[in-house]
Amino acid sequence: MSGDACFATSLKVRLPSSRNPAAKRTRVAWKCSISRRDFIAGSGALALTLLTPNRPAEARGLILLPLKSPLENRYYFMRAGESTYDALGVIKSNPVEKLSVENGLTEKGHYQAVYAADKLQKNNIGPFGDREFWIWTGTEAKASETAEILMTRLNMRRENVVPEYSFLD
């Protein structure tokens, strides 16, 4: 619409009125020039908008109060398997050291993660049928290794394993 122009012009028109027949009233008339291409494109967009059926959004996170039915989400909390530092009784609070591969799972920690995954499967907890199942994991080496074992044992997609910092932006 680079060369198109819309402008208003005011006209003084003498219209008869029951109170004061000699009074002048101001009317505004709009004059627009628009290219045929822009008119057709705008008409098509408007028609597409009006003809598209409106379906309700499938935002399962939206909660309208008061609730008409109970919430159906279930949350299971699990600690990561034993790490090298856990086995040594060493407490490391520096976040950089928590990310270190040296702080990965021990053999016992690996066994604990496999055992937990098998317990979840046995109790029918996981991505079975059409249920969504997500693993929210910490960024530490032991937490991500535990999540990796759960994901593999429960036949989950990688997209459903989410690090804790993913949605901070």
PDB file of C-alpha atoms in Angstrom:
ATOM      1  CA  MET A   1       0.000   0.000   0.000  1.00  0.00           C
ATOM      2  CA  SER A   2       2.924   2.336  -0.587  1.00  0.00           C
ATOM      3  CA  GLY A   3       1.197   4.653  -3.071  1.00  0.00           C
ATOM      4  CA  ASP A   4      -2.298   4.370  -1.639  1.00  0.00           C
ATOM      5  CA  ALA A   5      -3.845   7.243   0.235  1.00  0.00           C
ATOM      6  CA  CYS A   6      -6.880   7.669   2.411  1.00  0.00           C
ATOM      7  CA  PHE A   7      -7.919  11.128   3.454  1.00  0.00           C
ATOM      8  CA  ALA A   8     -10.917  12.882   4.898  1.00  0.00           C
ATOM      9  CA  THR A   9     -12.593  15.949   3.491  1.00  0.00           C
ATOM     10  CA  SER A  10     -15.064  18.035   5.381  1.00  0.00           C
ATOM     11  CA  LEU A  11     -18.077  19.482   3.636  1.00  0.00           C
ATOM     12  CA  LYS A  12     -20.289  22.270   4.914  1.00  0.00           C
ATOM     13  CA  VAL A  13     -23.815  21.279   3.982  1.00  0.00           C
ATOM     14  CA  ARG A  14     -26.993  23.196   4.691  1.00  0.00           C
ATOM     15  CA  LEU A  15     -29.487  20.646   5.972  1.00  0.00           C
ATOM     16  CA  PRO A  16     -32.978  21.543   7.119  1.00  0.00           C
ATOM     17  CA  SER A  17     -33.505  21.164  10.824  1.00  0.00           C
ATOM     18  CA  SER A  18     -36.633  21.543  12.863  1.00  0.00           C
ATOM     19  CA  ARG A  19     -34.913  23.822  15.403  1.00  0.00           C
ATOM     20  CA  ASN A  20     -32.754  26.031  13.204  1.00  0.00           C
ATOM     21  CA  PRO A  21     -33.312  25.639   9.476  1.00  0.00           C
ATOM     22  CA  ALA A  22     -30.423  27.968   8.568  1.00  0.00           C
ATOM     23  CA  ALA A  23     -27.737  26.078  10.560  1.00  0.00           C
ATOM     24  CA  LYS A  24     -24.884  24.475   8.671  1.00  0.00           C
ATOM     25  CA  ARG A  25     -23.715  21.013   9.628  1.00  0.00           C
ATOM     26  CA  THR A  26     -20.317  19.560   8.927  1.00  0.00           C
ATOM     27  CA  ARG A  27     -20.104  16.175   7.259  1.00  0.00           C
ATOM     28  CA  VAL A  28     -16.937  14.182   6.780  1.00  0.00           C
ATOM     29  CA  ALA A  29     -16.452  12.168   3.619  1.00  0.00           C
ATOM     30  CA  TRP A  30     -13.644   9.621   3.265  1.00  0.00           C
ATOM     31  CA  LYS A  31     -11.883   9.192  -0.032  1.00  0.00           C
ATOM     32  CA  CYS A  32      -9.566   6.224  -0.458  1.00  0.00           C
ATOM     33  CA  SER A  33      -7.511   4.914  -3.304  1.00  0.00           C
ATOM     34  CA  ILE A  34      -6.358   1.314  -3.011  1.00  0.00           C
ATOM     35  CA  SER A  35      -4.751  -0.930  -5.571  1.00  0.00           C
ATOM     36  CA  ARG A  36      -6.686  -3.837  -6.984  1.00  0.00           C
ATOM     37  CA  ARG A  37      -4.017  -6.274  -5.706  1.00  0.00           C
ATOM     38  CA  ASP A  38      -4.293  -4.982  -2.125  1.00  0.00           C
ATOM     39  CA  PHE A  39      -8.084  -5.078  -2.294  1.00  0.00           C
ATOM     40  CA  ILE A  40      -8.121  -8.712  -3.467  1.00  0.00           C
ATOM     41  CA  ALA A  41      -5.500  -9.760  -0.902  1.00  0.00           C
ATOM     42  CA  GLY A  42      -7.412  -8.051   1.912  1.00  0.00           C
ATOM     43  CA  SER A  43     -10.713  -9.546   0.772  1.00  0.00           C
ATOM     44  CA  GLY A  44      -9.179 -13.011   0.629  1.00  0.00           C
ATOM     45  CA  ALA A  45      -7.734 -12.684   4.128  1.00  0.00           C
ATOM     46  CA  LEU A  46     -11.063 -11.445   5.481  1.00  0.00           C
ATOM     47  CA  ALA A  47     -12.979 -14.267   3.784  1.00  0.00           C
ATOM     48  CA  LEU A  48     -10.505 -16.852   5.066  1.00  0.00           C
ATOM     49  CA  THR A  49     -10.872 -15.498   8.602  1.00  0.00           C
ATOM     50  CA  LEU A  50     -14.662 -15.492   8.469  1.00  0.00           C
ATOM     51  CA  LEU A  51     -14.996 -18.918   6.842  1.00  0.00           C
ATOM     52  CA  THR A  52     -12.562 -20.768   9.110  1.00  0.00           C
ATOM     53  CA  PRO A  53     -14.507 -22.723  11.742  1.00  0.00           C
ATOM     54  CA  ASN A  54     -13.749 -21.681  15.283  1.00  0.00           C
ATOM     55  CA  ARG A  55     -12.723 -24.563  17.485  1.00  0.00           C
ATOM     56  CA  PRO A  56     -12.028 -24.172  21.178  1.00  0.00           C
ATOM     57  CA  ALA A  57      -8.349 -24.081  22.040  1.00  0.00           C
ATOM     58  CA  GLU A  58      -6.948 -27.251  23.500  1.00  0.00           C
ATOM     59  CA  ALA A  59      -5.063 -25.503  26.279  1.00  0.00           C
ATOM     60  CA  ARG A  60      -5.096 -28.126  28.984  1.00  0.00           C
ATOM     61  CA  GLY A  61      -3.177 -25.832  31.329  1.00  0.00           C
ATOM     62  CA  LEU A  62      -5.951 -23.236  31.505  1.00  0.00           C
ATOM     63  CA  ILE A  63      -7.974 -23.541  34.695  1.00  0.00           C
ATOM     64  CA  LEU A  64     -11.348 -21.890  35.016  1.00  0.00           C
ATOM     65  CA  LEU A  65     -12.550 -21.489  38.563  1.00  0.00           C
ATOM     66  CA  PRO A  66     -14.670 -22.908  40.075  1.00  0.00           C
ATOM     67  CA  LEU A  67     -13.589 -26.284  38.743  1.00  0.00           C
ATOM     68  CA  LYS A  68     -16.237 -28.273  36.885  1.00  0.00           C
ATOM     69  CA  SER A  69     -14.254 -31.500  37.177  1.00  0.00           C
ATOM     70  CA  PRO A  70     -11.265 -32.509  39.291  1.00  0.00           C
ATOM     71  CA  LEU A  71      -7.738 -32.056  37.971  1.00  0.00           C
ATOM     72  CA  GLU A  72      -6.253 -35.245  36.544  1.00  0.00           C
ATOM     73  CA  ASN A  73      -2.501 -34.590  36.661  1.00  0.00           C
ATOM     74  CA  ARG A  74      -0.408 -36.930  38.763  1.00  0.00           C
ATOM     75  CA  TYR A  75       3.065 -36.132  40.012  1.00  0.00           C
ATOM     76  CA  TYR A  76       5.702 -38.628  41.090  1.00  0.00           C
ATOM     77  CA  PHE A  77       8.873 -37.410  42.756  1.00  0.00           C
ATOM     78  CA  MET A  78      12.055 -39.403  42.643  1.00  0.00           C
ATOM     79  CA  ARG A  79      15.581 -38.823  43.814  1.00  0.00           C
ATOM     80  CA  ALA A  80      18.456 -39.456  41.413  1.00  0.00           C
ATOM     81  CA  GLY A  81      20.534 -42.596  41.885  1.00  0.00           C
ATOM     82  CA  GLU A  82      23.659 -42.625  44.028  1.00  0.00           C
ATOM     83  CA  SER A  83      26.505 -40.510  42.627  1.00  0.00           C
ATOM     84  CA  THR A  84      30.246 -40.804  43.104  1.00  0.00           C
ATOM     85  CA  TYR A  85      30.281 -37.919  45.584  1.00  0.00           C
ATOM     86  CA  ASP A  86      27.298 -39.419  47.460  1.00  0.00           C
ATOM     87  CA  ALA A  87      29.189 -42.700  47.862  1.00  0.00           C
ATOM     88  CA  LEU A  88      32.258 -40.858  49.190  1.00  0.00           C
ATOM     89  CA  GLY A  89      30.152 -38.784  51.600  1.00  0.00           C
ATOM     90  CA  VAL A  90      31.421 -35.573  49.980  1.00  0.00           C
ATOM     91  CA  ILE A  91      29.087 -32.580  49.766  1.00  0.00           C
ATOM     92  CA  LYS A  92      29.748 -30.372  46.746  1.00  0.00           C
ATOM     93  CA  SER A  93      27.682 -27.195  46.559  1.00  0.00           C
ATOM     94  CA  ASN A  94      29.442 -25.593  43.590  1.00  0.00           C
ATOM     95  CA  PRO A  95      27.080 -25.897  40.589  1.00  0.00           C
ATOM     96  CA  VAL A  96      30.001 -26.419  38.208  1.00  0.00           C
ATOM     97  CA  GLU A  97      31.128 -29.493  40.141  1.00  0.00           C
ATOM     98  CA  LYS A  98      27.588 -30.903  40.100  1.00  0.00           C
ATOM     99  CA  LEU A  99      27.660 -30.871  36.290  1.00  0.00           C
ATOM    100  CA  SER A 100      30.956 -32.749  36.191  1.00  0.00           C
ATOM    101  CA  VAL A 101      31.012 -36.244  34.711  1.00  0.00           C
ATOM    102  CA  GLU A 102      32.959 -37.278  37.812  1.00  0.00           C
ATOM    103  CA  ASN A 103      29.706 -36.831  39.732  1.00  0.00           C
ATOM    104  CA  GLY A 104      27.901 -39.418  37.590  1.00  0.00           C
ATOM    105  CA  LEU A 105      26.095 -42.506  38.832  1.00  0.00           C
ATOM    106  CA  THR A 106      27.939 -45.280  40.590  1.00  0.00           C
ATOM    107  CA  GLU A 107      27.139 -48.910  39.807  1.00  0.00           C
ATOM    108  CA  LYS A 108      24.705 -48.865  42.739  1.00  0.00           C
ATOM    109  CA  GLY A 109      23.127 -45.633  41.415  1.00  0.00           C
ATOM    110  CA  HIS A 110      22.689 -47.198  37.999  1.00  0.00           C
ATOM    111  CA  TYR A 111      20.993 -50.206  39.596  1.00  0.00           C
ATOM    112  CA  GLN A 112      18.723 -47.872  41.632  1.00  0.00           C
ATOM    113  CA  ALA A 113      17.586 -46.070  38.456  1.00  0.00           C
ATOM    114  CA  VAL A 114      16.871 -49.355  36.642  1.00  0.00           C
ATOM    115  CA  TYR A 115      14.991 -50.646  39.695  1.00  0.00           C
ATOM    116  CA  ALA A 116      12.890 -47.451  39.858  1.00  0.00           C
ATOM    117  CA  ALA A 117      12.018 -47.692  36.151  1.00  0.00           C
ATOM    118  CA  ASP A 118      10.975 -51.325  36.565  1.00  0.00           C
ATOM    119  CA  LYS A 119       8.831 -50.396  39.587  1.00  0.00           C
ATOM    120  CA  LEU A 120       7.106 -47.656  37.574  1.00  0.00           C
ATOM    121  CA  GLN A 121       6.379 -50.113  34.760  1.00  0.00           C
ATOM    122  CA  LYS A 122       5.099 -52.749  37.164  1.00  0.00           C
ATOM    123  CA  ASN A 123       2.673 -50.221  38.702  1.00  0.00           C
ATOM    124  CA  ASN A 124       1.512 -49.099  35.233  1.00  0.00           C
ATOM    125  CA  ILE A 125       3.019 -45.639  35.688  1.00  0.00           C
ATOM    126  CA  GLY A 126       4.494 -44.139  32.569  1.00  0.00           C
ATOM    127  CA  PRO A 127       3.724 -43.322  28.947  1.00  0.00           C
ATOM    128  CA  PHE A 128       1.322 -46.182  28.339  1.00  0.00           C
ATOM    129  CA  GLY A 129      -1.645 -45.774  26.000  1.00  0.00           C
ATOM    130  CA  ASP A 130      -2.508 -42.175  25.190  1.00  0.00           C
ATOM    131  CA  ARG A 131      -1.242 -40.737  28.478  1.00  0.00           C
ATOM    132  CA  GLU A 132       1.369 -38.000  28.438  1.00  0.00           C
ATOM    133  CA  PHE A 133       4.337 -38.670  30.681  1.00  0.00           C
ATOM    134  CA  TRP A 134       7.098 -36.153  31.323  1.00  0.00           C
ATOM    135  CA  ILE A 135      10.345 -36.330  33.228  1.00  0.00           C
ATOM    136  CA  TRP A 136      11.563 -33.014  34.635  1.00  0.00           C
ATOM    137  CA  THR A 137      15.179 -33.456  35.574  1.00  0.00           C
ATOM    138  CA  GLY A 138      17.853 -31.415  37.281  1.00  0.00           C
ATOM    139  CA  THR A 139      21.002 -30.384  35.446  1.00  0.00           C
ATOM    140  CA  GLU A 140      23.394 -32.403  37.598  1.00  0.00           C
ATOM    141  CA  ALA A 141      25.171 -35.359  36.009  1.00  0.00           C
ATOM    142  CA  LYS A 142      23.504 -37.883  38.319  1.00  0.00           C
ATOM    143  CA  ALA A 143      20.015 -36.483  37.600  1.00  0.00           C
ATOM    144  CA  SER A 144      20.441 -36.465  33.831  1.00  0.00           C
ATOM    145  CA  GLU A 145      21.897 -39.998  33.844  1.00  0.00           C
ATOM    146  CA  THR A 146      18.964 -41.230  35.955  1.00  0.00           C
ATOM    147  CA  ALA A 147      16.509 -39.553  33.557  1.00  0.00           C
ATOM    148  CA  GLU A 148      18.293 -41.164  30.598  1.00  0.00           C
ATOM    149  CA  ILE A 149      17.880 -44.614  32.159  1.00  0.00           C
ATOM    150  CA  LEU A 150      14.182 -43.992  32.880  1.00  0.00           C
ATOM    151  CA  MET A 151      13.622 -42.727  29.340  1.00  0.00           C
ATOM    152  CA  THR A 152      15.244 -45.824  27.846  1.00  0.00           C
ATOM    153  CA  ARG A 153      13.519 -48.346  30.110  1.00  0.00           C
ATOM    154  CA  LEU A 154      10.072 -46.734  29.706  1.00  0.00           C
ATOM    155  CA  ASN A 155      10.439 -46.347  25.895  1.00  0.00           C
ATOM    156  CA  MET A 156       9.920 -42.600  26.053  1.00  0.00           C
ATOM    157  CA  ARG A 157      10.652 -39.932  23.463  1.00  0.00           C
ATOM    158  CA  ARG A 158      13.559 -37.612  24.189  1.00  0.00           C
ATOM    159  CA  GLU A 159      11.235 -34.579  23.884  1.00  0.00           C
ATOM    160  CA  ASN A 160       9.474 -35.707  27.062  1.00  0.00           C
ATOM    161  CA  VAL A 161      12.642 -35.439  29.156  1.00  0.00           C
ATOM    162  CA  VAL A 162      12.952 -31.775  30.065  1.00  0.00           C
ATOM    163  CA  PRO A 163      15.836 -30.117  31.949  1.00  0.00           C
ATOM    164  CA  GLU A 164      14.718 -27.780  34.726  1.00  0.00           C
ATOM    165  CA  TYR A 165      15.929 -24.612  32.987  1.00  0.00           C
ATOM    166  CA  SER A 166      14.150 -25.132  29.642  1.00  0.00           C
ATOM    167  CA  PHE A 167      11.260 -22.724  30.142  1.00  0.00           C
ATOM    168  CA  LEU A 168      13.018 -19.852  31.921  1.00  0.00           C
ATOM    169  CA  ASP A 169      13.214 -17.559  28.879  1.00  0.00           C
TER     170      ASP A 169
END
